[in-house]
Short mmCIF file of C-alpha atoms (C1' of nucleotides) in Angstrom, two decimals:
data_model
loop_
_atom_site.label_atom_id
_atom_site.label_comp_id
_atom_site.label_asym_id
_atom_site.label_seq_id
_atom_site.Cartn_x
_atom_site.Cartn_y
_atom_site.Cartn_z
CA MET Y 1 -43.71 55.56 201.50
CA PRO Y 2 -47.30 54.33 201.86
CA ARG Y 3 -49.75 55.96 199.53
CA SER Y 4 -52.00 57.06 202.39
CA THR Y 5 -49.46 59.64 203.58
CA LYS Y 6 -49.38 61.31 200.20
CA PRO Y 7 -50.96 64.75 199.95
CA PRO Y 8 -54.63 64.65 199.02
CA LEU Y 9 -54.59 65.52 195.36
CA PRO Y 10 -58.11 65.33 193.98
CA ALA Y 11 -59.09 62.04 192.41
CA ARG Y 12 -60.77 63.75 189.47
CA ARG Y 13 -59.86 67.01 187.80
CA PRO Y 14 -62.20 69.25 185.83
CA LEU Y 15 -61.75 69.88 182.13
CA VAL Y 16 -60.26 73.31 181.58
CA THR Y 17 -60.85 75.18 178.34
CA VAL Y 18 -60.12 78.67 177.13
CA ASP Y 19 -62.78 80.41 175.04
CA ILE Y 20 -62.17 83.67 173.22
CA ALA Y 21 -64.78 86.21 172.20
CA ALA Y 22 -62.91 88.08 169.49
CA LEU Y 23 -64.67 91.30 168.59
CA THR Y 24 -64.30 93.63 165.65
CA ILE Y 25 -66.27 96.17 163.65
CA ILE Y 26 -67.37 95.42 160.11
CA ASP Y 27 -69.51 97.82 158.09
CA GLY Y 28 -70.07 99.92 161.15
CA ARG Y 29 -71.44 97.09 163.24
CA PRO Y 30 -69.87 94.96 165.96
CA HIS Y 31 -69.12 91.36 165.08
CA VAL Y 32 -67.93 88.34 167.00
CA LEU Y 33 -65.75 85.58 165.61
CA LEU Y 34 -67.41 82.17 165.75
CA ALA Y 35 -66.14 78.74 164.77
CA ARG Y 36 -68.11 75.70 163.75
CA ARG Y 37 -67.74 72.76 166.09
CA PRO Y 38 -66.37 69.59 164.49
CA ASP Y 39 -68.75 66.91 163.34
CA ALA Y 40 -66.65 64.02 164.62
CA PRO Y 41 -68.48 61.38 166.66
CA GLY Y 42 -68.36 62.01 170.37
CA GLU Y 43 -67.93 65.74 169.96
CA PRO Y 44 -70.54 67.75 171.80
CA TRP Y 45 -72.76 70.11 169.77
CA PRO Y 46 -71.55 68.80 166.39
CA GLY Y 47 -71.73 71.39 163.66
CA ALA Y 48 -72.95 74.16 165.94
CA TRP Y 49 -71.44 77.64 166.03
CA ALA Y 50 -69.37 78.33 169.13
CA LEU Y 51 -66.65 80.58 170.43
CA PRO Y 52 -63.21 79.48 169.28
CA GLY Y 53 -61.77 77.61 172.22
CA GLY Y 54 -59.63 74.73 173.26
CA PHE Y 55 -58.25 72.81 176.15
CA VAL Y 56 -55.38 74.07 178.22
CA ASP Y 57 -52.37 72.10 177.03
CA VAL Y 58 -50.07 71.59 179.99
CA ASP Y 59 -47.25 70.58 177.68
CA ALA Y 60 -47.47 73.49 175.27
CA ASP Y 61 -48.76 76.43 177.32
CA ALA Y 62 -46.58 78.43 179.67
CA SER Y 63 -49.45 80.51 181.02
CA LEU Y 64 -53.15 81.03 180.56
CA GLU Y 65 -52.63 84.07 178.38
CA ALA Y 66 -50.22 82.13 176.21
CA CYS Y 67 -52.81 79.41 176.00
CA ALA Y 68 -55.52 81.82 174.90
CA ARG Y 69 -53.28 83.33 172.22
CA ARG Y 70 -52.29 79.91 170.96
CA VAL Y 71 -55.88 78.68 170.79
CA LEU Y 72 -57.02 81.79 168.96
CA ARG Y 73 -54.16 81.57 166.49
CA GLU Y 74 -54.56 77.85 165.83
CA ARG Y 75 -58.30 77.94 165.41
CA THR Y 76 -58.71 81.21 163.52
CA GLY Y 77 -55.32 82.45 162.36
CA ILE Y 78 -55.74 85.69 164.29
CA ASP Y 79 -53.26 87.42 166.56
CA ALA Y 80 -55.30 89.66 168.82
CA GLN Y 81 -54.06 93.16 169.56
CA TRP Y 82 -55.89 93.22 172.84
CA LEU Y 83 -56.69 90.20 174.98
CA GLU Y 84 -58.04 90.14 178.49
CA GLN Y 85 -59.57 87.63 180.86
CA VAL Y 86 -63.21 88.22 181.52
CA ALA Y 87 -64.35 85.50 183.89
CA ALA Y 88 -64.18 81.84 184.73
CA HIS Y 89 -67.28 79.66 184.67
CA GLY Y 90 -67.52 76.10 185.84
CA GLY Y 91 -70.08 73.46 186.42
CA ARG Y 92 -71.20 69.92 185.82
CA GLU Y 93 -73.76 70.70 183.17
CA ARG Y 94 -71.71 72.82 180.82
CA ASP Y 95 -70.10 69.99 178.89
CA PRO Y 96 -71.64 66.51 178.62
CA ARG Y 97 -68.19 64.93 178.79
CA ASP Y 98 -67.27 66.13 182.27
CA TRP Y 99 -67.36 68.88 184.89
CA SER Y 100 -65.78 71.71 182.92
CA ILE Y 101 -64.36 75.15 183.45
CA THR Y 102 -64.02 77.80 180.79
CA LEU Y 103 -61.69 80.74 181.10
CA LEU Y 104 -63.50 83.34 179.05
CA HIS Y 105 -61.42 85.97 177.28
CA ALA Y 106 -62.30 89.01 175.21
CA ALA Y 107 -60.14 90.04 172.27
CA LEU Y 108 -60.24 93.13 170.10
CA VAL Y 109 -59.26 92.78 166.46
CA PRO Y 110 -58.60 95.83 164.27
CA VAL Y 111 -60.54 95.93 161.04
CA ASP Y 112 -57.36 95.42 159.05
CA ASP Y 113 -56.65 92.04 160.60
CA THR Y 114 -60.17 90.83 160.03
CA ARG Y 115 -59.30 89.04 156.83
CA GLN Y 116 -56.81 86.74 158.52
CA ALA Y 117 -59.81 84.75 159.65
CA GLY Y 118 -61.30 84.52 156.20
CA GLY Y 119 -58.73 82.01 155.06
CA GLN Y 120 -60.21 79.36 157.30
CA ALA Y 121 -63.13 79.04 154.93
CA ASP Y 122 -66.49 78.09 156.33
CA HIS Y 123 -65.40 76.93 159.72
CA VAL Y 124 -64.64 80.40 161.04
CA ARG Y 125 -66.81 83.41 160.42
CA TRP Y 126 -67.54 86.88 161.77
CA HIS Y 127 -71.13 87.14 162.95
CA PRO Y 128 -72.91 90.46 163.56
CA LEU Y 129 -74.06 91.23 167.09
CA ARG Y 130 -77.40 92.50 168.28
CA ARG Y 131 -77.60 95.52 170.53
CA ASN Y 132 -77.95 93.18 173.50
CA GLY Y 133 -74.55 91.71 172.76
CA ARG Y 134 -75.73 88.40 171.35
CA PRO Y 135 -75.03 87.08 167.86
CA LYS Y 136 -77.84 87.64 165.41
CA GLY Y 137 -79.68 84.64 164.07
CA VAL Y 138 -77.45 81.86 165.37
CA LYS Y 139 -77.97 79.52 168.27
CA LEU Y 140 -74.67 78.91 169.97
CA ALA Y 141 -73.41 75.72 171.52
CA CYS Y 142 -73.36 75.27 175.28
CA ASP Y 143 -73.57 78.54 177.19
CA HIS Y 144 -71.62 80.45 174.57
CA GLY Y 145 -74.46 82.88 173.84
CA ARG Y 146 -74.24 84.03 177.42
CA LEU Y 147 -70.47 84.16 177.26
CA VAL Y 148 -70.48 86.41 174.19
CA ALA Y 149 -72.91 88.77 175.91
CA GLU Y 150 -70.74 88.79 179.02
CA ALA Y 151 -67.59 89.63 177.06
CA VAL Y 152 -69.36 92.38 175.13
CA ALA Y 153 -70.76 93.82 178.36
CA ARG Y 154 -67.30 93.91 179.88
CA ILE Y 155 -65.81 95.66 176.86
CA ARG Y 156 -68.68 98.12 176.75
CA ARG Y 157 -68.47 98.96 180.39
CA LYS Y 158 -64.72 99.47 180.27
CA SER Y 159 -65.13 101.64 177.19
CA GLU Y 160 -67.08 104.14 179.30
CA TYR Y 161 -63.98 105.16 181.19
CA THR Y 162 -60.96 103.98 179.19
CA ASP Y 163 -59.55 104.25 175.68
CA LEU Y 164 -60.13 100.53 175.05
CA PRO Y 165 -62.02 100.84 171.71
CA VAL Y 166 -59.00 102.35 169.97
CA ARG Y 167 -57.73 98.78 169.77
CA LEU Y 168 -60.37 98.19 167.13
CA LEU Y 169 -58.60 100.64 164.80
CA PRO Y 170 -55.51 100.16 162.70
CA GLU Y 171 -52.93 102.92 163.15
CA PRO Y 172 -52.76 105.68 162.34
CA PHE Y 173 -56.29 106.92 162.80
CA THR Y 174 -58.17 110.21 162.93
CA LEU Y 175 -60.22 111.54 165.81
CA PRO Y 176 -63.49 111.20 163.87
CA GLU Y 177 -62.61 107.57 163.20
CA MET Y 178 -61.84 107.08 166.86
CA GLN Y 179 -65.09 108.69 167.93
CA ASN Y 180 -66.89 106.45 165.47
CA VAL Y 181 -65.65 103.20 167.04
CA PHE Y 182 -66.53 104.51 170.48
CA GLU Y 183 -70.03 105.25 169.28
CA ILE Y 184 -70.38 101.80 167.77
CA VAL Y 185 -69.11 100.03 170.87
CA LEU Y 186 -71.22 102.12 173.24
CA ASP Y 187 -74.17 102.09 170.85
CA ARG Y 188 -74.94 105.78 171.24
CA SER Y 189 -73.77 109.07 169.83
CA ILE Y 190 -71.16 111.12 171.63
CA ASP Y 191 -70.72 114.87 171.51
CA LYS Y 192 -67.86 115.79 169.20
CA LYS Y 193 -66.34 118.53 171.30
CA ALA Y 194 -66.60 116.64 174.56
CA PHE Y 195 -64.99 113.60 172.99
CA ARG Y 196 -62.08 115.53 171.54
CA THR Y 197 -61.40 117.48 174.71
CA ARG Y 198 -61.47 114.35 176.78
CA VAL Y 199 -59.24 112.35 174.49
CA LEU Y 200 -56.68 115.06 173.87
CA ALA Y 201 -56.46 115.90 177.57
CA GLY Y 202 -55.71 112.24 178.20
CA GLU Y 203 -52.36 112.64 176.47
CA MET Y 204 -52.24 109.04 175.36
CA LEU Y 205 -52.19 109.98 171.67
CA GLU Y 206 -49.22 110.93 169.59
CA GLU Y 207 -50.05 113.58 167.04
CA LEU Y 208 -48.60 112.86 163.62
CA ASP Y 209 -47.62 115.44 161.06
CA SER Y 210 -49.71 114.02 158.28
CA ALA Y 211 -53.42 114.08 157.72
CA ARG Y 212 -55.88 111.91 155.88
CA ALA Y 213 -57.94 113.26 153.02
CA THR Y 214 -61.44 111.88 153.42
CA GLY Y 215 -62.79 113.87 150.52
CA LYS Y 216 -63.34 117.19 152.25
CA ARG Y 217 -61.19 118.76 154.94
CA PRO Y 218 -58.47 116.29 155.89
CA ALA Y 219 -58.38 114.99 159.44
CA ARG Y 220 -55.21 114.93 161.48
CA LEU Y 221 -53.71 111.50 162.11
CA TYR Y 222 -52.87 110.09 165.53
CA ARG Y 223 -51.27 107.03 167.01
CA LEU Y 224 -51.39 105.51 170.48
CA ARG Y 225 -48.27 106.15 172.53
CA ASP Y 226 -48.52 102.67 174.02
CA ARG Y 227 -50.99 100.20 172.61
CA ARG Y 228 -50.65 97.89 175.61
CA GLN Y 229 -51.26 100.60 178.19
CA LEU Y 230 -54.92 101.26 178.81
CA HIS Y 231 -55.67 104.91 179.50
CA VAL Y 232 -58.15 105.38 182.33
CA PHE Y 233 -60.13 108.63 182.24
CA ARG Y 234 -60.97 110.32 185.50
CA ARG Y 235 -64.64 110.55 184.65
CA ALA Y 236 -66.84 108.15 182.75
CA LEU Y 237 -68.91 109.23 179.82
CA GLU Y 238 -72.47 109.92 180.86
CA GLY Y 239 -75.47 107.90 179.81
CA GLY Y 240 -73.67 104.72 180.77
CA ASP Y 241 -75.42 101.89 182.48
CA ALA Y 242 -74.06 102.31 186.02
CA ALA Y 243 -74.69 98.57 186.44
CA ALA Y 244 -72.22 96.45 188.33
CA MET S 1 -65.88 52.15 168.36
CA PRO S 2 -62.13 52.50 167.94
CA ARG S 3 -60.48 54.78 170.38
CA SER S 4 -58.94 56.90 167.63
CA THR S 5 -62.31 58.29 166.59
CA LYS S 6 -63.01 59.58 170.07
CA PRO S 7 -62.92 63.32 170.55
CA PRO S 8 -59.49 64.61 171.53
CA LEU S 9 -59.82 65.12 175.25
CA PRO S 10 -56.48 66.23 176.65
CA ALA S 11 -54.28 63.50 178.04
CA ARG S 12 -53.39 65.51 181.10
CA ARG S 13 -55.46 68.07 182.94
CA PRO S 14 -54.14 70.90 185.09
CA LEU S 15 -54.75 71.08 188.81
CA VAL S 16 -57.44 73.62 189.56
CA THR S 17 -57.58 75.37 192.90
CA VAL S 18 -59.57 78.22 194.33
CA ASP S 19 -57.77 80.72 196.55
CA ILE S 20 -59.55 83.37 198.56
CA ALA S 21 -58.12 86.65 199.76
CA ALA S 22 -60.54 87.47 202.57
CA LEU S 23 -60.14 91.07 203.70
CA THR S 24 -61.33 92.87 206.78
CA ILE S 25 -60.45 95.84 208.95
CA ILE S 26 -59.09 95.35 212.46
CA ASP S 27 -58.03 98.25 214.64
CA GLY S 28 -58.35 100.60 211.72
CA ARG S 29 -56.03 98.65 209.48
CA PRO S 30 -56.70 96.26 206.61
CA HIS S 31 -55.99 92.59 207.25
CA VAL S 32 -55.97 89.48 205.12
CA LEU S 33 -56.89 86.02 206.30
CA LEU S 34 -54.06 83.51 205.98
CA ALA S 35 -53.88 79.82 206.75
CA ARG S 36 -50.87 77.72 207.59
CA ARG S 37 -50.12 75.02 205.06
CA PRO S 38 -50.14 71.47 206.45
CA ASP S 39 -46.88 69.88 207.46
CA ALA S 40 -47.70 66.48 205.96
CA PRO S 41 -45.01 64.90 203.78
CA GLY S 42 -45.41 65.66 200.12
CA GLU S 43 -47.26 68.89 200.78
CA PRO S 44 -45.68 71.86 199.07
CA TRP S 45 -44.51 74.76 201.29
CA PRO S 46 -45.08 72.89 204.56
CA GLY S 47 -45.86 75.18 207.45
CA ALA S 48 -45.84 78.33 205.36
CA TRP S 49 -48.60 80.93 205.46
CA ALA S 50 -50.80 80.97 202.39
CA LEU S 51 -54.20 82.07 201.19
CA PRO S 52 -56.93 79.67 202.23
CA GLY S 53 -57.60 77.58 199.18
CA GLY S 54 -58.46 74.17 197.93
CA PHE S 55 -59.03 72.04 194.90
CA VAL S 56 -62.18 72.22 192.90
CA ASP S 57 -64.18 69.18 193.92
CA VAL S 58 -66.13 67.99 190.92
CA ASP S 59 -68.33 65.84 193.12
CA ALA S 60 -69.22 68.46 195.71
CA ASP S 61 -69.19 71.79 193.86
CA ALA S 62 -71.99 72.92 191.59
CA SER S 63 -70.16 76.05 190.43
CA LEU S 64 -66.94 77.93 190.97
CA GLU S 65 -68.58 80.39 193.33
CA ALA S 66 -70.03 77.52 195.35
CA CYS S 67 -66.58 76.00 195.41
CA ALA S 68 -64.99 79.22 196.70
CA ARG S 69 -67.63 79.57 199.43
CA ARG S 70 -67.20 75.94 200.47
CA VAL S 71 -63.42 76.20 200.61
CA LEU S 72 -63.53 79.39 202.64
CA ARG S 73 -66.05 77.92 205.05
CA GLU S 74 -64.25 74.62 205.49
CA ARG S 75 -60.83 76.11 205.96
CA THR S 76 -61.68 79.15 208.05
CA GLY S 77 -65.28 78.91 209.26
CA ILE S 78 -66.15 82.17 207.53
CA ASP S 79 -69.15 82.97 205.34
CA ALA S 80 -68.15 85.97 203.24
CA GLN S 81 -70.66 88.75 202.70
CA TRP S 82 -69.03 89.73 199.46
CA LEU S 83 -67.17 87.39 197.15
CA GLU S 84 -65.94 88.07 193.66
CA GLN S 85 -63.60 86.51 191.15
CA VAL S 86 -60.46 88.49 190.57
CA ALA S 87 -58.40 86.56 188.06
CA ALA S 88 -57.14 83.17 186.98
CA HIS S 89 -53.45 82.37 186.95
CA GLY S 90 -51.87 79.26 185.58
CA GLY S 91 -48.47 77.85 184.87
CA ARG S 92 -46.08 74.99 185.23
CA GLU S 93 -43.98 76.54 187.97
CA ARG S 94 -46.66 77.53 190.43
CA ASP S 95 -47.03 74.20 192.16
CA PRO S 96 -44.27 71.60 192.21
CA ARG S 97 -46.82 68.80 191.92
CA ASP S 98 -48.20 69.78 188.51
CA TRP S 99 -49.21 72.49 186.06
CA SER S 100 -51.73 74.36 188.18
CA ILE S 101 -54.40 77.02 187.85
CA THR S 102 -55.70 79.15 190.66
CA LEU S 103 -58.99 80.98 190.51
CA LEU S 104 -58.29 83.95 192.74
CA HIS S 105 -61.19 85.45 194.65
CA ALA S 106 -61.53 88.46 196.91
CA ALA S 107 -63.88 88.38 199.89
CA LEU S 108 -64.96 91.13 202.24
CA VAL S 109 -65.67 90.20 205.85
CA PRO S 110 -67.43 92.62 208.22
CA VAL S 111 -65.61 93.26 211.48
CA ASP S 112 -68.29 91.42 213.40
CA ASP S 113 -67.68 88.14 211.62
CA THR S 114 -63.95 88.34 212.14
CA ARG S 115 -64.03 86.17 215.21
CA GLN S 116 -65.46 83.21 213.36
CA ALA S 117 -61.96 82.59 212.13
CA GLY S 118 -60.45 82.76 215.59
CA GLY S 119 -61.89 79.39 216.51
CA GLN S 120 -59.52 77.63 214.13
CA ALA S 121 -56.65 78.25 216.51
CA ASP S 122 -53.20 78.81 215.12
CA HIS S 123 -53.81 77.53 211.65
CA VAL S 124 -55.84 80.51 210.54
CA ARG S 125 -55.00 84.09 211.36
CA TRP S 126 -55.69 87.66 210.26
CA HIS S 127 -52.48 89.36 209.13
CA PRO S 128 -52.12 93.13 208.75
CA LEU S 129 -51.41 94.52 205.30
CA ARG S 130 -48.85 97.06 204.22
CA ARG S 131 -49.88 100.05 202.17
CA ASN S 132 -48.67 98.22 199.06
CA GLY S 133 -51.23 95.50 199.69
CA ARG S 134 -48.85 92.82 200.88
CA PRO S 135 -48.94 91.12 204.28
CA LYS S 136 -46.53 92.58 206.80
CA GLY S 137 -43.66 90.45 207.99
CA VAL S 138 -44.67 87.11 206.47
CA LYS S 139 -43.32 85.34 203.46
CA LEU S 140 -46.15 83.60 201.66
CA ALA S 141 -46.11 80.27 199.89
CA CYS S 142 -46.02 80.10 196.13
CA ASP S 143 -47.11 83.31 194.41
CA HIS S 144 -49.62 84.14 197.13
CA GLY S 145 -47.93 87.41 198.04
CA ARG S 146 -48.62 88.64 194.54
CA LEU S 147 -52.16 87.28 194.65
CA VAL S 148 -52.96 89.16 197.85
CA ALA S 149 -51.65 92.38 196.32
CA GLU S 150 -53.71 91.76 193.20
CA ALA S 151 -56.90 91.19 195.16
CA VAL S 152 -56.31 94.27 197.28
CA ALA S 153 -55.62 96.35 194.17
CA ARG S 154 -58.86 95.20 192.62
CA ILE S 155 -60.88 96.03 195.72
CA ARG S 156 -59.18 99.42 196.04
CA ARG S 157 -59.76 100.35 192.44
CA LYS S 158 -63.41 99.35 192.57
CA SER S 159 -63.81 101.33 195.79
CA GLU S 160 -63.01 104.51 193.87
CA TYR S 161 -66.29 104.39 192.00
CA THR S 162 -68.60 102.00 193.88
CA ASP S 163 -69.94 101.50 197.39
CA LEU S 164 -67.99 98.24 197.79
CA PRO S 165 -66.31 99.02 201.16
CA VAL S 166 -69.63 99.14 202.97
CA ARG S 167 -69.43 95.36 202.91
CA LEU S 168 -66.74 95.66 205.55
CA LEU S 169 -69.29 97.07 208.00
CA PRO S 170 -71.94 95.29 210.03
CA GLU S 171 -75.37 96.88 209.74
CA PRO S 172 -76.58 99.31 210.74
CA PHE S 173 -73.79 101.83 210.39
CA THR S 174 -73.33 105.58 210.52
CA LEU S 175 -71.99 107.79 207.76
CA PRO S 176 -68.81 108.60 209.71
CA GLU S 177 -68.20 104.86 210.10
CA MET S 178 -68.80 104.38 206.40
CA GLN S 179 -66.42 107.17 205.50
CA ASN S 180 -63.87 105.65 207.82
CA VAL S 181 -63.79 102.28 206.02
CA PHE S 182 -63.53 104.05 202.68
CA GLU S 183 -60.55 106.00 203.98
CA ILE S 184 -58.89 102.85 205.24
CA VAL S 185 -59.43 100.93 202.02
CA LEU S 186 -58.32 103.83 199.83
CA ASP S 187 -55.55 104.76 202.23
CA ARG S 188 -56.27 108.49 202.10
CA SER S 189 -58.59 110.98 203.73
CA ILE S 190 -61.82 112.00 202.04
CA ASP S 191 -63.66 115.27 202.41
CA LYS S 192 -66.61 114.87 204.73
CA LYS S 193 -69.07 116.96 202.78
CA ALA S 194 -68.19 115.54 199.42
CA PHE S 195 -68.48 112.02 200.76
CA ARG S 196 -71.88 112.59 202.33
CA THR S 197 -73.29 114.34 199.28
CA ARG S 198 -72.05 111.61 197.00
CA VAL S 199 -73.34 108.76 199.11
CA LEU S 200 -76.72 110.24 199.91
CA ALA S 201 -77.30 111.18 196.28
CA GLY S 202 -76.61 107.56 195.39
CA GLU S 203 -79.82 106.52 197.11
CA MET S 204 -78.54 103.09 197.97
CA LEU S 205 -78.90 103.68 201.70
CA GLU S 206 -81.96 103.26 203.81
CA GLU S 207 -82.18 105.86 206.56
CA LEU S 208 -83.19 104.40 209.90
CA ASP S 209 -85.05 106.25 212.61
CA SER S 210 -82.55 105.55 215.31
CA ALA S 211 -79.13 107.00 215.94
CA ARG S 212 -76.00 105.81 217.66
CA ALA S 213 -74.57 107.65 220.66
CA THR S 214 -70.83 107.69 220.21
CA GLY S 215 -70.28 109.86 223.27
CA LYS S 216 -71.03 113.21 221.72
CA ARG S 217 -73.64 114.05 219.15
CA PRO S 218 -75.27 110.82 218.00
CA ALA S 219 -74.94 109.83 214.37
CA ARG S 220 -77.84 108.69 212.28
CA LEU S 221 -77.94 105.00 211.37
CA TYR S 222 -78.20 103.62 207.86
CA ARG S 223 -78.56 100.29 206.15
CA LEU S 224 -77.92 99.18 202.58
CA ARG S 225 -81.06 98.70 200.54
CA ASP S 226 -79.50 95.69 198.85
CA ARG S 227 -76.25 94.27 200.09
CA ARG S 228 -75.75 92.19 196.94
CA GLN S 229 -76.24 95.09 194.57
CA LEU S 230 -73.13 97.16 194.04
CA HIS S 231 -73.84 100.86 193.58
CA VAL S 232 -71.76 102.42 190.83
CA PHE S 233 -71.16 106.16 191.10
CA ARG S 234 -71.02 108.18 187.91
CA ARG S 235 -67.74 109.80 188.87
CA ALA S 236 -64.80 108.31 190.67
CA LEU S 237 -63.27 109.91 193.71
CA GLU S 238 -60.25 111.96 192.76
CA GLY S 239 -56.70 111.21 193.70
CA GLY S 240 -57.16 107.62 192.58
CA ASP S 241 -54.44 105.76 190.68
CA ALA S 242 -55.72 105.94 187.11
CA ALA S 243 -53.82 102.70 186.49
CA ALA S 244 -55.41 99.92 184.53
"C1'" DC K 1 -70.23 126.71 229.20
"C1'" DC K 2 -66.66 123.45 226.97
"C1'" DA K 3 -65.18 119.66 224.23
"C1'" DA K 4 -66.08 116.56 220.78
"C1'" DT K 5 -68.40 114.66 217.23
"C1'" DA K 6 -72.21 115.10 213.50
"C1'" DG K 7 -73.83 117.52 209.91
"C1'" DT K 8 -74.45 121.90 206.53
"C1'" DG K 9 -73.43 126.13 203.40
"C1'" DT K 10 -70.87 127.97 200.06
"C1'" DC K 11 -67.29 128.70 196.92
"C1'" DT K 12 -64.09 126.85 193.36
"C1'" DG K 13 -62.30 123.83 189.77
"C1'" DT K 14 -62.93 120.36 186.43
"C1'" DT K 15 -65.10 118.28 182.77
"C1'" DA K 16 -69.13 116.32 180.06
"C1'" DG K 17 -73.05 117.92 177.10
"C1'" DA K 18 -75.18 121.09 173.85
"C1'" DC K 19 -74.67 123.57 170.01
"C1'" DA K 20 -73.10 127.57 167.35
"C1'" DA K 21 -69.22 129.18 164.83
"C1'" DT K 22 -65.07 128.78 162.13
"C1'" DA K 23 -61.56 126.31 159.10
"C1'" DT K 24 -60.06 123.65 155.17
"C1'" DA K 25 -60.33 120.73 151.73
"C1'" DC K 26 -62.45 119.31 146.85
"C1'" DA K 27 -65.50 120.10 142.89
"C1'" DT R 1 -67.91 129.72 145.49
"C1'" DG R 2 -70.58 125.75 147.51
"C1'" DT R 3 -70.62 121.78 150.29
"C1'" DA R 4 -69.02 118.44 153.27
"C1'" DT R 5 -66.15 117.39 156.77
"C1'" DA R 6 -62.85 118.81 160.62
"C1'" DT R 7 -61.97 121.62 164.41
"C1'" DT R 8 -62.85 125.24 167.91
"C1'" DG R 9 -65.57 128.60 171.19
"C1'" DT R 10 -68.76 129.27 174.61
"C1'" DC R 11 -72.22 128.40 177.81
"C1'" DT R 12 -74.35 125.26 181.22
"C1'" DA R 13 -74.86 121.45 184.58
"C1'" DA R 14 -73.13 118.12 187.62
"C1'" DC R 15 -70.22 117.05 191.10
"C1'" DA R 16 -65.68 116.51 193.86
"C1'" DG R 17 -62.59 119.25 196.94
"C1'" DA R 18 -61.79 122.80 200.40
"C1'" DC R 19 -63.08 124.69 204.41
"C1'" DA R 20 -65.76 127.51 207.45
"C1'" DC R 21 -69.86 127.19 209.79
"C1'" DT R 22 -73.81 125.32 212.68
"C1'" DA R 23 -76.03 121.47 215.56
"C1'" DT R 24 -76.35 118.20 219.27
"C1'" DT R 25 -74.82 115.56 222.70
"C1'" DG R 26 -72.15 114.56 227.50
"C1'" DG R 27 -69.71 116.50 231.24
#
DNA sequence: CCAATAGTGTCTGTTAGACAATATACA
DNA sequence: TGTATATTGTCTAACAGACACTATTGG
């Protein structure tokens, strides 16, 4: 069959990478996981901090989510509890090597699992975030500063009307602990009573028999009924940005 | 420089396509724009209905959004008023030719612009949607049935707490017309007073001096202050699916 | 005047915010 | 018992739903 009758597959294909903005809370402040780019010749942005990412491997990856989990595990040793696609960005100028697309993901890592990343020595590190969602005091490779801010914005916005931030806590947890991570993610204080009423009415928590002694009156312990199932509240918290 | 010191670009790259689920309302019912796949030898799913889509063209496209707009225009003659990314899906089994990724987009097309697509004869056609968000009476190529449902679900969910559906109306429009498209998108009736209060309090509408005579009492005409700016309401309409 | 459509008044229920009050632990 | 933390009670405001009511047009 002559080649000219073949279907018009494109002559050139874009590079496709997956980048993961893994978020956690350390010392009461949000952090993002960054990796140092290799110094090898030909590598773009040698030595710069960047989101952990990698190319889609058509031999190894069954799906894009599988790809993201593999990349995160291989580069940082972390298995994310929560992982979601945020957006795709593409263009000619992103990567000097070729027209490239990144599939940006956001991941939430409970404080407990934070140390998994420590083993990778100096090449992987948690960096604190500013209130605007950008890493403090580091210039990131490529457009990764923007990407981090975009992922943080997505998580923040969704935290206004879902129980997303619980994924930053190891189980079991207390309601004050839960309120605390919400306040850190949303960067504002929340009324105690309103928060408790809202959360308990949501019925996504399982009440345990035990309690945790924090020094004074012990707080009751809870667990999520289904860690994969996001609970969507009927009303958003107020004071939120109302931005699209 | 020896090849082995070059940065590890992947040996094989996935196919990357953009698919667009363009939605409109015809005769009071939601429709999706479908295109017939070419019959040429080697083409997958010859003759089947599918979402209009195409490969990312690294020479022609400056960005993914530009790519989606180009593809939609070239394949259907339509310039969408509203276009947003919905999700990326990838896998080995999607396209028989290779591991492929689709960047799924949703587009909203005002009723007025619907005829632009008619010019393309039999290869492009508006198909009515079932209540479950799938096209009625057609089997779609590949996983496009699922993609249509996913795009519709996204638009529906966002319509619970934003003014998104107005993008299905040509300007100017009346409040009863606006309520009507909301009811069609959400597939349920909405209380008149609640809807008007909500919308007018949102202050995203510009009140015109004129009115439209529909036969009986004329309705006041409105226009969006900014068609690109999505208005986010503080509370969602009730009765919505609280699903993630 | 009648029919039909546009628009308003008013009541209720829900739930977030404010903040005071109570409960339970340890020292 | 005192103090710190957890948990609850109560009031208010905002706003969606229900639904009856009024307003404005054409015939």
